[in-house]
Amino acid sequence: MDIALAARRRHSCKAFDGERKIPPALFAQLRELLRWSPSSTNSQPWHFVVAATLGGKARVAESAHGLFAYNAPKILNASHVVVLCARRDMEPEYLDALLAQEQADGRFDSEEARTRQAQVRGFYVGHQRSAGKLDAWMDKQVYLALGGLLLGAGALDIDACPMEGFDPGAFDRILDLTGTGFASTVIATAGYRAADDEYASATKVRFA
């Protein structure tokens, strides 16, 4: 696989073929890409909501209204829609649970290594919180996952499009995220380009 070729070949699809669906085995690979995304200090401050049914996509599309109405067709016609959500805090209980999972998975070869991991992650969380940037820091980790998803989709010949053009507050109410500790951050639609996707044949432009 020429990964650079996949990066050049992919584009942010603006029109999806509503009749074509991503095969389950291929989308399972994209789900694994999300799960194994890198994050600062392995903090994993995310939750991914996937909509693949017409009803599920319609609920997501409700958040693309008003100034963002142009994005609703992309959501409805895509095969799958992934809403990437970020944590709004890193409570001690979450940090303890994460450390316990790392311990259970054999990440540490000594108690010293376990303690060091807890201290390093605690330092970064505390630093970002005291600087008033904890939300932004966690959002950045979610965008790392988004980047992997987009490149992975391109490598599998799946079209995808990232979008911030939706009402996060409306979406959080639609899926009742309020009170869960998460908030929607960005959406990625995935599927296959429609014949009338004018951007598919447009020249890609990048600085040298």
C-alpha positions as MATLAB code, in Angstrom:
seq = 'MDIALAARRRHSCKAFDGERKIPPALFAQLRELLRWSPSSTNSQPWHFVVAATLGGKARVAESAHGLFAYNAPKILNASHVVVLCARRDMEPEYLDALLAQEQADGRFDSEEARTRQAQVRGFYVGHQRSAGKLDAWMDKQVYLALGGLLLGAGALDIDACPMEGFDPGAFDRILDLTGTGFASTVIATAGYRAADDEYASATKVRFA';
ca = [
       0.000    0.000    0.000;
       1.368    3.391   -1.066;
       0.030    5.483    1.831;
       1.084    8.736    0.125;
      -0.977    7.728   -2.909;
      -3.984    7.176   -0.644;
      -3.495   10.685    0.774;
      -3.337   12.209   -2.712;
      -6.300   10.202   -3.973;
      -8.727   10.963   -1.148;
     -10.822   14.105   -1.092;
     -13.468   15.572    1.175;
     -16.514   14.114   -0.540;
     -19.348   16.611   -0.874;
     -21.938   14.307   -2.515;
     -22.503   10.670   -1.575;
     -24.231    7.873   -3.469;
     -27.109    7.063   -1.122;
     -27.466    3.555   -2.570;
     -23.929    2.358   -1.894;
     -23.067    1.037    1.555;
     -19.688    0.334    3.111;
     -19.303   -3.440    3.580;
     -19.396   -4.363    7.289;
     -15.893   -5.856    7.202;
     -14.433   -2.618    5.850;
     -16.238   -0.417    8.335;
     -15.039   -2.711   11.111;
     -11.508   -1.715   10.098;
     -12.412    1.966   10.441;
     -13.856    1.312   13.888;
     -10.586   -0.327   14.891;
      -8.653    2.673   13.560;
     -10.672    4.896   15.871;
     -10.167    2.590   18.834;
      -6.401    2.432   18.331;
      -5.917    6.142   17.702;
      -2.986    7.794   19.470;
      -3.622   10.302   22.235;
      -1.502   12.343   24.605;
      -0.458   10.168   27.577;
      -2.892    7.527   26.240;
      -5.698    9.650   27.678;
      -8.312    8.469   25.119;
     -10.720   11.332   25.932;
     -13.287   10.365   23.346;
     -16.506    8.615   22.493;
     -17.648    7.787   18.962;
     -21.298    7.717   17.927;
     -21.953    5.800   14.684;
     -25.124    6.172   12.628;
     -25.686    3.774    9.723;
     -29.477    3.446    9.510;
     -31.711    5.986    7.804;
     -33.322    6.816   11.132;
     -29.982    7.229   12.879;
     -28.611    9.478   10.157;
     -31.807   11.531   10.203;
     -31.281   12.213   13.907;
     -27.735   13.406   13.240;
     -28.970   15.518   10.309;
     -31.306   17.381   12.666;
     -28.222   19.164   13.986;
     -27.403   20.440   10.473;
     -30.032   23.147   10.295;
     -30.172   26.856    9.591;
     -26.793   28.028    8.316;
     -25.617   24.397    8.254;
     -28.535   22.954    6.250;
     -26.235   22.367    3.265;
     -24.578   19.539    5.215;
     -27.790   17.567    5.805;
     -27.702   15.761    2.405;
     -24.136   14.602    3.068;
     -25.246   13.104    6.367;
     -28.372   11.464    4.964;
     -26.736   10.015    1.831;
     -23.519    8.793    3.430;
     -23.266    5.111    4.228;
     -22.064    5.795    7.776;
     -21.772    8.894    9.931;
     -19.343    9.109   12.819;
     -19.817   11.806   15.446;
     -16.579   12.232   17.342;
     -17.188   13.411   20.896;
     -14.711   14.667   23.482;
     -14.745   14.421   27.237;
     -15.487   17.639   29.090;
     -13.360   16.727   32.090;
     -10.877   14.130   33.273;
     -12.178   13.154   36.654;
      -9.981   11.187   39.085;
     -12.353    8.228   38.657;
     -11.688    8.163   34.904;
      -7.927    8.436   35.367;
      -8.042    5.569   37.886;
     -10.081    3.414   35.500;
      -7.665    4.130   32.654;
      -4.675    3.225   34.798;
      -6.394    0.013   35.878;
      -7.032   -0.927   32.233;
      -3.386   -0.338   31.391;
      -2.400   -2.505   34.332;
      -4.781   -5.277   33.273;
      -3.453   -5.195   29.706;
       0.128   -5.630   30.882;
       1.424   -2.165   30.052;
       3.612   -1.956   33.171;
       6.510   -4.197   34.084;
       6.837   -2.744   37.572;
       4.976   -0.720   40.174;
       7.441    2.079   39.481;
       6.346    2.210   35.834;
       2.696    2.299   36.880;
       3.327    5.140   39.304;
       5.324    7.079   36.712;
       2.501    6.788   34.148;
      -0.028    8.067   36.677;
       2.206   10.981   37.602;
       2.968   11.999   34.011;
      -0.668   11.863   32.933;
      -1.745   13.654   36.084;
       0.794   16.393   35.403;
      -0.501   17.007   31.879;
      -4.136   16.975   32.943;
      -3.417   19.300   35.850;
      -1.337   21.642   33.691;
      -4.031   21.926   31.027;
      -6.751   22.405   33.635;
      -4.870   25.153   35.475;
      -4.203   26.916   32.166;
      -7.914   26.776   31.317;
      -7.170   24.659   28.232;
      -8.337   21.192   29.246;
     -11.280   21.213   26.799;
      -9.044   22.306   23.919;
      -6.417   19.686   24.825;
      -8.982   16.890   24.784;
     -10.461   18.169   21.508;
      -6.988   17.925   19.956;
      -6.835   14.232   20.816;
     -10.182   13.710   19.082;
      -8.815   15.375   15.946;
      -5.903   12.936   15.965;
      -8.508   10.177   15.731;
     -10.267   12.047   12.929;
      -7.049   12.289   10.905;
      -6.438    8.565   11.179;
     -10.028    7.845   10.177;
      -9.810   10.006    7.043;
      -6.504    8.534    5.870;
      -7.667    5.011    6.675;
     -10.835    5.544    4.677;
      -8.768    6.749    1.728;
      -6.547    3.675    1.941;
      -9.682    1.499    1.732;
     -11.077    3.458   -1.245;
     -13.850    4.822    0.972;
     -14.808    8.466    0.581;
     -15.120   10.595    3.679;
     -15.688   14.188    4.670;
     -14.959   15.945    7.981;
     -17.421   18.647    8.984;
     -17.815   21.144   11.764;
     -20.868   22.676   10.079;
     -23.500   21.465   12.551;
     -25.021   22.668   15.790;
     -23.160   20.783   18.572;
     -25.610   21.939   21.229;
     -28.546   20.635   19.198;
     -26.804   17.334   18.578;
     -25.948   16.913   22.246;
     -29.639   17.388   23.058;
     -30.777   15.047   20.267;
     -28.607   12.203   21.555;
     -28.995   13.240   25.180;
     -25.258   13.671   25.685;
     -25.873   16.295   28.347;
     -24.837   14.764   31.644;
     -22.740   11.995   30.062;
     -19.485   13.942   30.355;
     -19.093   14.142   26.567;
     -19.833   16.777   23.929;
     -19.901   16.445   20.143;
     -16.848   17.938   18.469;
     -16.734   17.027   14.779;
     -18.579   14.780   12.310;
     -17.141   12.499    9.633;
     -19.371   11.167    6.877;
     -18.199    8.064    5.017;
     -19.403    6.201    1.959;
     -18.919    6.404   -1.793;
     -18.961    9.462   -4.013;
     -21.959   10.181   -6.185;
     -21.599   10.634   -9.932;
     -22.369   14.345   -9.541;
     -19.681   14.996   -6.903;
     -18.013   17.870   -8.747;
     -15.086   17.950   -6.328;
     -14.028   14.388   -7.158;
     -12.294   15.479  -10.363;
     -11.038   18.835   -9.098;
      -7.293   19.385   -8.889;
      -5.940   19.027   -5.374;
      -3.803   21.972   -4.320;
      -1.100   21.889   -1.671;
       1.901   24.058   -0.900;
       5.266   22.485   -1.715;
];
